[in-house]
Coordinates of C-alpha atoms and ligand atoms in Angstrom, one line a residue:
X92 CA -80.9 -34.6 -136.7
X93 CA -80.0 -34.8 -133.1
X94 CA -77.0 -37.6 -132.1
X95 CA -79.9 -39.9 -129.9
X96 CA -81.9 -39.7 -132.7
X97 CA -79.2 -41.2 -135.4
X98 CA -78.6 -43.4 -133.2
X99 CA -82.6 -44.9 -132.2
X100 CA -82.9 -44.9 -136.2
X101 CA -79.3 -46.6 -137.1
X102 CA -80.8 -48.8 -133.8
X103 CA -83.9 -49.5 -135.4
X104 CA -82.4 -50.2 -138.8
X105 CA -79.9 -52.8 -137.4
X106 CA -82.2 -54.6 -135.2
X107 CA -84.4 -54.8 -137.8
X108 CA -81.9 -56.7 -139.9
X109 CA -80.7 -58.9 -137.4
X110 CA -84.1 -59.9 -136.1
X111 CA -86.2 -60.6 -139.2
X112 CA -84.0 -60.6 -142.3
X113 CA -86.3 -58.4 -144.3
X114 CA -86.5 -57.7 -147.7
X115 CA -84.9 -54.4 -149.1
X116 CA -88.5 -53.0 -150.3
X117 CA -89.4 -53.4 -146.4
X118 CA -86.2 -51.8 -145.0
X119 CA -86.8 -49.0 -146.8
X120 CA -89.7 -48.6 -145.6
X121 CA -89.0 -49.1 -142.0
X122 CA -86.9 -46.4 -142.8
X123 CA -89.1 -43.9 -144.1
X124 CA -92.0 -44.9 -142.2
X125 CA -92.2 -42.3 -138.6
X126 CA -93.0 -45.0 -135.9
X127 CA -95.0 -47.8 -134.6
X128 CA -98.4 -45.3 -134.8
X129 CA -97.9 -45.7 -138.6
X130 CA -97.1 -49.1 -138.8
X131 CA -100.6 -49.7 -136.8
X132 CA -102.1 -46.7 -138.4
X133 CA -105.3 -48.8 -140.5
X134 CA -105.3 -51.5 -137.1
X135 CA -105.5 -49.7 -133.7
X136 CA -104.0 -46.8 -131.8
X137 CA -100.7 -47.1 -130.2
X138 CA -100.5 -45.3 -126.6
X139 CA -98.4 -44.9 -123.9
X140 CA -98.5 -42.9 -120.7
X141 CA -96.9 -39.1 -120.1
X142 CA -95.4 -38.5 -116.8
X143 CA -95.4 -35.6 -114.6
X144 CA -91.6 -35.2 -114.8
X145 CA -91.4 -35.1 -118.4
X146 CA -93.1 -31.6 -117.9
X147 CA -92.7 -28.8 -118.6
X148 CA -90.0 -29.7 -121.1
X149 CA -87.9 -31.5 -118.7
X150 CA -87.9 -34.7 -120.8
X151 CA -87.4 -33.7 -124.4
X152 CA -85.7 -36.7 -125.6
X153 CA -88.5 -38.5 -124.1
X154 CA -91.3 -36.6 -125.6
X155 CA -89.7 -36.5 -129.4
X156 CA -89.7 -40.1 -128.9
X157 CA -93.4 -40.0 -127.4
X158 CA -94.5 -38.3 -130.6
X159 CA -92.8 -39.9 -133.3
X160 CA -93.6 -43.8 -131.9
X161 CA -97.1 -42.9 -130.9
X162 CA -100.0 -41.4 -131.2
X163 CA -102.6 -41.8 -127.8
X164 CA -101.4 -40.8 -124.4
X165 CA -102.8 -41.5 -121.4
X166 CA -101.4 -39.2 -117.9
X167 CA -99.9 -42.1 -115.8
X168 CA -101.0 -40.4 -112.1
X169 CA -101.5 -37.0 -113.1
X170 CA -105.2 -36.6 -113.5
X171 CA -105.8 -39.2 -110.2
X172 CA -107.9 -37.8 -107.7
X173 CA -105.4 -37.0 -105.4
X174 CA -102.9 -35.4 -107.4
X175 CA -105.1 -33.0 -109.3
X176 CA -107.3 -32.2 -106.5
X177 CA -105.2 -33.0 -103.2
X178 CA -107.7 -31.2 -100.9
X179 CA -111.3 -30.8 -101.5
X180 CA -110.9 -27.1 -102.5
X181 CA -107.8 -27.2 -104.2
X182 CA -107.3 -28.1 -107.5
X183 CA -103.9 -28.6 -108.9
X184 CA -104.5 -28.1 -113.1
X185 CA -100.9 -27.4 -114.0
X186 CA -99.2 -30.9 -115.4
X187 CA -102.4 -32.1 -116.6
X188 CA -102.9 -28.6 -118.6
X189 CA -99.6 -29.2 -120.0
X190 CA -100.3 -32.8 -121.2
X191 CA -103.6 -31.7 -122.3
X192 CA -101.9 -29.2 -124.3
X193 CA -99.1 -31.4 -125.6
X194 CA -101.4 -34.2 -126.8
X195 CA -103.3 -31.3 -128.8
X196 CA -100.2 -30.1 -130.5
X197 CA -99.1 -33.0 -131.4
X198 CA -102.7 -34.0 -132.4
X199 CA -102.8 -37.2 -130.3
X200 CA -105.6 -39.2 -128.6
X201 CA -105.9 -38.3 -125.1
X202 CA -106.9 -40.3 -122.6
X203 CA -108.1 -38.9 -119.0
X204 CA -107.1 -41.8 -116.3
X205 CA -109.3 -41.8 -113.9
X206 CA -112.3 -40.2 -113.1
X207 CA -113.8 -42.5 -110.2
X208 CA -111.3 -45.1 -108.5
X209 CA -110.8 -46.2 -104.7
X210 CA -107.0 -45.7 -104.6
X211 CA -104.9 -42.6 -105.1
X212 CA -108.1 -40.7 -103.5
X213 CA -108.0 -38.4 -100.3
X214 CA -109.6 -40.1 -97.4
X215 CA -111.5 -37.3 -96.6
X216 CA -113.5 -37.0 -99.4
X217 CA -115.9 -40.0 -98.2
X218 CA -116.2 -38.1 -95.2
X219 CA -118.4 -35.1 -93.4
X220 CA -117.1 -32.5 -91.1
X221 CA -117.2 -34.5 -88.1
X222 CA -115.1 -37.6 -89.7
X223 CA -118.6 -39.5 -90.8
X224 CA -118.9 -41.8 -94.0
X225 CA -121.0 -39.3 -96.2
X226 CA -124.3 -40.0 -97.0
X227 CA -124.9 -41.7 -100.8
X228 CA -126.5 -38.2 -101.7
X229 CA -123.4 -36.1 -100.3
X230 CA -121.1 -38.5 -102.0
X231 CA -122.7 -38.7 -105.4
X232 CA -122.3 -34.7 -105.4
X233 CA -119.2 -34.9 -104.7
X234 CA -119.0 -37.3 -107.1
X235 CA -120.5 -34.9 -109.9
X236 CA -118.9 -32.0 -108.6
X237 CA -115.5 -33.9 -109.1
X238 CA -116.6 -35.6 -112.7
X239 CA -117.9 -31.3 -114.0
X240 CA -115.0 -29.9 -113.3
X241 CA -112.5 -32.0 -114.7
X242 CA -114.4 -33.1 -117.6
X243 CA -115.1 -29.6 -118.3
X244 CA -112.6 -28.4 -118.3
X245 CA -110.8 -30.6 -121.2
X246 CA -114.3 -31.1 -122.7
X247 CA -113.4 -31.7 -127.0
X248 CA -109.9 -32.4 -125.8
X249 CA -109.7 -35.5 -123.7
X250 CA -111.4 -38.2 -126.6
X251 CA -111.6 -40.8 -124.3
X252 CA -111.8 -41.0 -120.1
X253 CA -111.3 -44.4 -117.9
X254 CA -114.9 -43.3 -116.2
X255 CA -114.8 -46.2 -113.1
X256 CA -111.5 -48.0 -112.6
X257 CA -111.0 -51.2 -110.6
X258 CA -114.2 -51.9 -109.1
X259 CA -114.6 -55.9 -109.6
X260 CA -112.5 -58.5 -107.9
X261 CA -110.9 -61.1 -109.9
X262 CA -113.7 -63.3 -107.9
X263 CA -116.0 -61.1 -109.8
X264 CA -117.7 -59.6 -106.5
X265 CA -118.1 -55.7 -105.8
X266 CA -114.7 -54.2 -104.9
X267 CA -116.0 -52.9 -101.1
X268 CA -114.8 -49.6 -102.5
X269 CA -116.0 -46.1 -100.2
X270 CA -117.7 -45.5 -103.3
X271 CA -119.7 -48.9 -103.5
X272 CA -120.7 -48.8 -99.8
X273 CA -121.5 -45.1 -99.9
X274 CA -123.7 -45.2 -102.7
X275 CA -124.5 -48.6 -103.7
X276 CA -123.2 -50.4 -106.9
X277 CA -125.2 -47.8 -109.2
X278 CA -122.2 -45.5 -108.6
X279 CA -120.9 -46.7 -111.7
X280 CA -124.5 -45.8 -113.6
X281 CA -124.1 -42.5 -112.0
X282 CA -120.2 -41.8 -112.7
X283 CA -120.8 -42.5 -116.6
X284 CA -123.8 -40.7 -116.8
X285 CA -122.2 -37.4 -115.2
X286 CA -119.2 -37.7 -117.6
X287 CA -121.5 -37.9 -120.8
X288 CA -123.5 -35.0 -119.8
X289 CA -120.6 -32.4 -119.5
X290 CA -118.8 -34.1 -122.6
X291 CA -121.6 -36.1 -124.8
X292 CA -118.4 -36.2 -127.4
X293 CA -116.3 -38.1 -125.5
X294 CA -115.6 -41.7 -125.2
X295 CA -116.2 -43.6 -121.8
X296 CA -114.7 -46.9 -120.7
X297 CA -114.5 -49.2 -117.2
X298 CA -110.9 -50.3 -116.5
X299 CA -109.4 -53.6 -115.0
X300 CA -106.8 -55.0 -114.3
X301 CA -106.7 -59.2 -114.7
X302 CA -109.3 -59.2 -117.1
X303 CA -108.1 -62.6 -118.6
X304 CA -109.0 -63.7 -114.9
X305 CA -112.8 -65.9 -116.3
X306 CA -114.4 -64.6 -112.8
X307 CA -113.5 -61.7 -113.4
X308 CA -113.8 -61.1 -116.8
X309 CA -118.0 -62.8 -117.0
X310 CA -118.8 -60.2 -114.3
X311 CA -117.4 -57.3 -116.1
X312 CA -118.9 -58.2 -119.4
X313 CA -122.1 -59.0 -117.2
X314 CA -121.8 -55.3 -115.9
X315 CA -121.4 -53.7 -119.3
X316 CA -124.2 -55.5 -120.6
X317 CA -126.5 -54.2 -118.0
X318 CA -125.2 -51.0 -117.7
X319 CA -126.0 -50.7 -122.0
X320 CA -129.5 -52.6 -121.0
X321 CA -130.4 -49.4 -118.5
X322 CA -129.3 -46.5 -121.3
X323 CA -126.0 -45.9 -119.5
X324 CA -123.5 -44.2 -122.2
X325 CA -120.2 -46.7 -121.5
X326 CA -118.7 -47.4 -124.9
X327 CA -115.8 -49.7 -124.0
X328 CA -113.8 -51.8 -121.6
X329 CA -110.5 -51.6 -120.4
X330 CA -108.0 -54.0 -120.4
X331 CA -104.7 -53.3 -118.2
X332 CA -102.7 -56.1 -119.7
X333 CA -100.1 -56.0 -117.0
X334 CA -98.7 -59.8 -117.5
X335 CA -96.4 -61.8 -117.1
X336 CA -93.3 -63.2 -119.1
X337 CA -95.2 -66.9 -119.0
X338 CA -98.4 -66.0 -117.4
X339 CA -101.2 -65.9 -118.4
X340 CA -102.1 -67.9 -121.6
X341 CA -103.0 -65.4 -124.2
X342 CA -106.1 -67.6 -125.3
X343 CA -107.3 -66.3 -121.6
X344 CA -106.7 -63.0 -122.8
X345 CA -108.4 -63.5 -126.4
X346 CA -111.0 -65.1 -124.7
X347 CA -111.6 -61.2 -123.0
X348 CA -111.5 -59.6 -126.1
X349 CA -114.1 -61.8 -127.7
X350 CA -116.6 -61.9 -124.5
X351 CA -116.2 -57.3 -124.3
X352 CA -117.0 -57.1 -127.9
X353 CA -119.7 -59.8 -127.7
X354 CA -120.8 -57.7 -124.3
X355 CA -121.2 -54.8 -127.0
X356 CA -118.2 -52.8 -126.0
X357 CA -115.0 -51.7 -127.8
X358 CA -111.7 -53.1 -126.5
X359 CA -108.9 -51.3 -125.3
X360 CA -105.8 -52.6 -124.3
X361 CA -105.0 -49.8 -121.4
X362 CA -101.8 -50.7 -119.5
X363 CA -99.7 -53.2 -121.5
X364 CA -96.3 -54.3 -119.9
X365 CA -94.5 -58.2 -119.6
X366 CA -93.1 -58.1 -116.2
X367 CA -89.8 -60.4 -117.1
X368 CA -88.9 -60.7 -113.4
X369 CA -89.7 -63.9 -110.6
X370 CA -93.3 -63.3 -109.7
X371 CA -93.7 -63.4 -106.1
X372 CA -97.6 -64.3 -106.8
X373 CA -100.3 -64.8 -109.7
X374 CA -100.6 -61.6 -111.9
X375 CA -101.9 -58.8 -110.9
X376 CA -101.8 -54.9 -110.8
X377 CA -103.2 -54.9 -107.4
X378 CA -100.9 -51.6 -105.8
X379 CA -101.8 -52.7 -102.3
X380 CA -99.4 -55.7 -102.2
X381 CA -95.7 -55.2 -101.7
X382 CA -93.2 -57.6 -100.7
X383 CA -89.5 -57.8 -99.3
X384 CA -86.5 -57.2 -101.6
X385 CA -84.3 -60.2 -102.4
X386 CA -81.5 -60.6 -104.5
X387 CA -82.4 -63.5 -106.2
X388 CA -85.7 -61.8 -107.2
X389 CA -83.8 -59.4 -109.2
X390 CA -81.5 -61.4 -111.7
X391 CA -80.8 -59.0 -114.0
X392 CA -79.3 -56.1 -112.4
X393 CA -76.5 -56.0 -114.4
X394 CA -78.2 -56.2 -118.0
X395 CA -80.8 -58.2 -119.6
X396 CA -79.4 -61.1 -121.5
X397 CA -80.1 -61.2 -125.4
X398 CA -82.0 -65.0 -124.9
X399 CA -84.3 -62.8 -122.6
X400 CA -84.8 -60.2 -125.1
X401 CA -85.8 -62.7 -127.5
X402 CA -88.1 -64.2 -125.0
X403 CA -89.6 -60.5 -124.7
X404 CA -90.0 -60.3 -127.8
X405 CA -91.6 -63.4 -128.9
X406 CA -94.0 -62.6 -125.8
X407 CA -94.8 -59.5 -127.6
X408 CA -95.4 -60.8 -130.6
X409 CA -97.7 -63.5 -129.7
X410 CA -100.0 -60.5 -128.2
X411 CA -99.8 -58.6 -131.4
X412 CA -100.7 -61.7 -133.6
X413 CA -104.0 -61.9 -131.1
X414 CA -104.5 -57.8 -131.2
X415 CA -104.0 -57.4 -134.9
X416 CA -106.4 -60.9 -135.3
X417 CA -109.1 -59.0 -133.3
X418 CA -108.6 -55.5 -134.9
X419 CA -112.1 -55.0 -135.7
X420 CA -112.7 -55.1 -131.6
X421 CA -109.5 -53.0 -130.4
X422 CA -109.7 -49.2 -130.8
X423 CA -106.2 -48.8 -128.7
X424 CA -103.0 -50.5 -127.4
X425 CA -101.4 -48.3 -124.6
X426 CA -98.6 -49.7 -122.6
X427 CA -97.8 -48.7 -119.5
X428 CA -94.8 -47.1 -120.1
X429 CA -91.9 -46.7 -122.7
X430 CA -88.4 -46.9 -121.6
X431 CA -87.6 -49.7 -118.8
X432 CA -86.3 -47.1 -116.6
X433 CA -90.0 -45.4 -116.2
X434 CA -91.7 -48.6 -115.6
X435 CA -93.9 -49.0 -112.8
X436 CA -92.4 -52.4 -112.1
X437 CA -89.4 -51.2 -110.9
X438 CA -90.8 -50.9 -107.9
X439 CA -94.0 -53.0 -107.9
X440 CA -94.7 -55.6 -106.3
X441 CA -91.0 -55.2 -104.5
X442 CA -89.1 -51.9 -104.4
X443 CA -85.8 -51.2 -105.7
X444 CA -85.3 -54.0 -108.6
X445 CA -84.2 -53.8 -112.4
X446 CA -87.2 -54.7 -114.9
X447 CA -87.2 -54.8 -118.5
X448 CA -90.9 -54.7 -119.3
X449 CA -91.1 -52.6 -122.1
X450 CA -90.6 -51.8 -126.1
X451 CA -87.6 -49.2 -125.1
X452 CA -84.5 -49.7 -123.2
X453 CA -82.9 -47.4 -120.4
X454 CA -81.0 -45.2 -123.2
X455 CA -84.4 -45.0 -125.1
X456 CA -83.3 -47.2 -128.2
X457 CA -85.7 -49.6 -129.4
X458 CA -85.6 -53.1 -128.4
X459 CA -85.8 -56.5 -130.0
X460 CA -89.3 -56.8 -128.8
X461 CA -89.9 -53.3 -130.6
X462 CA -88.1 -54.8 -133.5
X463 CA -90.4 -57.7 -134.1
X464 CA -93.8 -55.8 -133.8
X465 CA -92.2 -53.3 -136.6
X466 CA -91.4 -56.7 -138.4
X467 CA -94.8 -58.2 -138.0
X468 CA -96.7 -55.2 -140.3
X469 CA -93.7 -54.4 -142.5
X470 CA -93.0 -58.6 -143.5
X471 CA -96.6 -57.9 -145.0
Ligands
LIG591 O1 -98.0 -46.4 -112.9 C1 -98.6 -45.8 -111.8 C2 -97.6 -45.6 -110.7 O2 -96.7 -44.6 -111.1 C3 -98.3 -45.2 -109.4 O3 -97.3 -45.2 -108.4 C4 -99.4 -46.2 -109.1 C5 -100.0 -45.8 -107.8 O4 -101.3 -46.1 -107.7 O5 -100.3 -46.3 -110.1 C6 -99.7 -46.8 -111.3 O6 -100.6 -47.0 -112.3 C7 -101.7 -47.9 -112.1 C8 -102.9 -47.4 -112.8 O7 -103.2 -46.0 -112.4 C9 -104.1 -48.2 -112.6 N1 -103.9 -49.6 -112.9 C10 -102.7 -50.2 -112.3 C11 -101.5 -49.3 -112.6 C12 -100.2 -49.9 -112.0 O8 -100.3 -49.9 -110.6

C-alpha cells in the first residue's frame, strides 16, 4: 500500500468516526468496502471528469483515486470540438484515446462530452471559403461528418454521449447558437439521429446547465417530449448541477428530476459541484461571464474553516437525500471534478481564487462532505 493511500483510508476511517459516530458493524464495512461507486452501486452511477493532464500517466495518484471512488468518467474538454478537431482537417485523437482506453480497463462508464455545442468550437467551421455563414445543408454535413467520426470511432466504448449541449436559455428561448441560425432548431433532431445511426448501442442525452431554472427547465422537458413524439432516439436529460452553497432550493432541483422523468427521460446529474465562494450573480455555468478579482471575494485563501466544511457537507447531503429519493429516475451522479485543486471554479466566474467545491481536498484526502455521503448508505 502506497503512503497517500494509508493515509486517504486512515482519512476516511477517522472522518468517518468523527462525523457520524457509526456503529462497529458499519466501520468495518466502510473499511472493506472500495469507494463511493460501491456504496451507490444498487442506486446510480458515481462519475467524475478525467483531464487531459492526468495523461498519459502523469497523474497516477489521481487516477488510483479516479478508479477506486468511481466508476463513470466523463473527458472534462478533451473530446470538445475544438480540442479534438482544432482545424477542419485535423483531428487530435491522442488524450481522448487514452481516456477511452483507461475507462475500458478499468471497466467504467464513459461518457463522450460533447458532440454538438456553441462554445469551445472553431469559428470557422460555420463558415465557407470566402468567410460566409454556411448554408443549413453545408452545416448539417459538417455536422454529420463531425458526429461519424467521433462516434465511430469509440462506437461500443463510449456508453453514453451529451449529443446537444446548452442550447436553451434559462428564459427557455432558442440559444441563437451558429448551429440554431444555420440550420434551424431541428439541429437537435438531426444531431441525435446521426449519433444513433453510427452507435444504435449508445445512450444519448441533452445537457444544461440551470436546469432547476422553471423557464428553463418546462422548455427542456417540452423539447424532449417532442423530440420522443417525432421518433428522435434521446434517452435522457442532463442536469449540470453547478450550484451554489445556498442557492438554489433543492425542491427547484427535485422539481427537474420529477418533470425529465415525467417528460419520459432518464436523469443524469452531469456536472455536480457547490461553489462555496461570494457569488458575484445568480447561478449559472454560463463560461462567457467573468468578472474582476477582489479580495474579499476570495475568503478562504488560507484554508477552508471546519464550520464551512460542515456547511459543505450538509449541502451535499441534502442533494443525496433528493438523488437517492429519486433513484428509480437517476442513471448517474458525475461531479465536475474531484480534488478542489482541479475545480473549474478556481477560475470561473473570477480568475485566480481558492474554492472548495468538491468531495476531495487539495492533497486528495476525502472530505467531511465525502464523509457524510459514505455515512448516508453505510448508517443503513
Ligand atoms: O470544466 C471545463 C473547463 O476546464 C473549461 O475551461 C470550460 C471551458 O468551456 O468548460 C468547463 O466545462 C464546462 C462543460 O464543458 C459544460 N458545462 C459547463 C462546464 C463549466 O464551464
Amino acid at each position: 500500500m502506497t503512503l497517500s493511500r494509508r493515509r486517504f483510508m486512515l482519512g476516511t476511517a477517522a472522518g468517518l468516526i468523527a462525523v457520524t459516530h457509526l456503529k462497529s458493524r458499519a466501520f468495518a464495512a466502510a473499511l472493506k468496502s472500495s469507494g463511493l461507486k460501491d456504496l451507490y452501486r444498487d442506486d446510480f452511477l458515481i462519475g467524475t471528469v478525467l483531464s487531459a493532464r492526468s495523461f498519459p500517466d502523469k497523474e497516477t495518484t489521481l487516477l488510483d483515486l479516479i478508479s477506486r471512488e468511481f466508476n463513470a468518467v466523463t473527458a472534462e474538454n478533451a473530446m470538445k470540438w475544438e480540442e479534438i478537431r482544432p482545424q477542419l482537417d485535423s483531428w487530435q485523437w491522442d488524450i481522448a484515446d487514452q481516456m477511452v482506453d483507461f475507462a475500458t480497463r478499468h471497466k467504467m462508464h464513459m461518457v463522450g462530452h460533447t458532440l454538438v455545442w456553441h462554445s469551445q468550437v472553431p469559428a470557422q467551421v460555420f463558415l465557407d471559403s470566402s468567410g460566409q455563414p454556411l448554408e443549413r445543408d453545408a452545416l448539417l454535413k459538417i455536422m454529420k461528418g463531425h458526429i461519424e467520426t467521433l462516434v465511430g470511432r469509440y462506437k461500443g466504448r463510449i456508453a453514453t454521449w451529451d449529443v446537444v449541449n446548452e442550447a436553451i436559455e434559462d428564459d427557455g428561448k432558442w440559444r441563437q447558437t451558429s448551429w440554431f441560425k444555420g440550420v434551424g432548431e431541428d439541429y437537435i433532431d438531426h444531431a441525435f439521429r446521426f449519433a444513433h445511426d453510427v452507435d444504435p448501442q449508445a445512450h444519448l442525452i441533452y445537457n444544461d446547465y440551470n436546469t432547476f431554472v422553471p423557464t428553463k427547465r418546462d422548455a427542456i422537458a417540452a423539447m424532449a417530449k417532442k423530440l420522443k413524439a417525432r421518433g428522435v432516439p434521446i434517452h435522457g436529460l442532463g442536469m449540470q448541477g453547478h450550484i451554489g452553497i445556498g442557492r438554489p432550493d433543492l425542491t427547484e432541483l427535485e422539481q427537474t428530476i420529477e418533470a425529465f422523468a415525467d417528460a419520459g427521460m432518464r436523469v443524469h446529474i452531469t456536472e455536480l459541484d457547490v461553489d462555496v465562494l461570494p457569488s458575484v450573480w445568480e447561478m449559472s455555468a454560463e463560461i462567457a461571464n467573468r468578472f474582476e478579482y477582489k479580495p474579499e471575494m476570495d475568503p478562504y485563501i488560507d484554508g477552508f474553516p471546519q464550520e464551512m466544511e460542515e456547511k459543505l457537507a450538509d449541502r451535499y447531503e441534502a442533494l443525496f437525500k433528493i438523488f437517492l429519493k429519486h433513484r428509480d429516475k437517476i442513471d448517474r451522479v458525475t461531479f465536475w471534478g474531484t480534488s478542489d485543486g482541479a475545480s473549474w471554479l478556481n477560475g470561473f466566474p473570477i480568475p485566480g481564487r481558492t474554492n472548495y467545491p468538491l468531495l476531495f481536498n487539495r492533497q486528495m484526502d476525502p472530505k467531511p462532505a465525502y464523509n457524510r455521503l459514505a455515512a448516508l448508505k453505510l448508517g443503513k
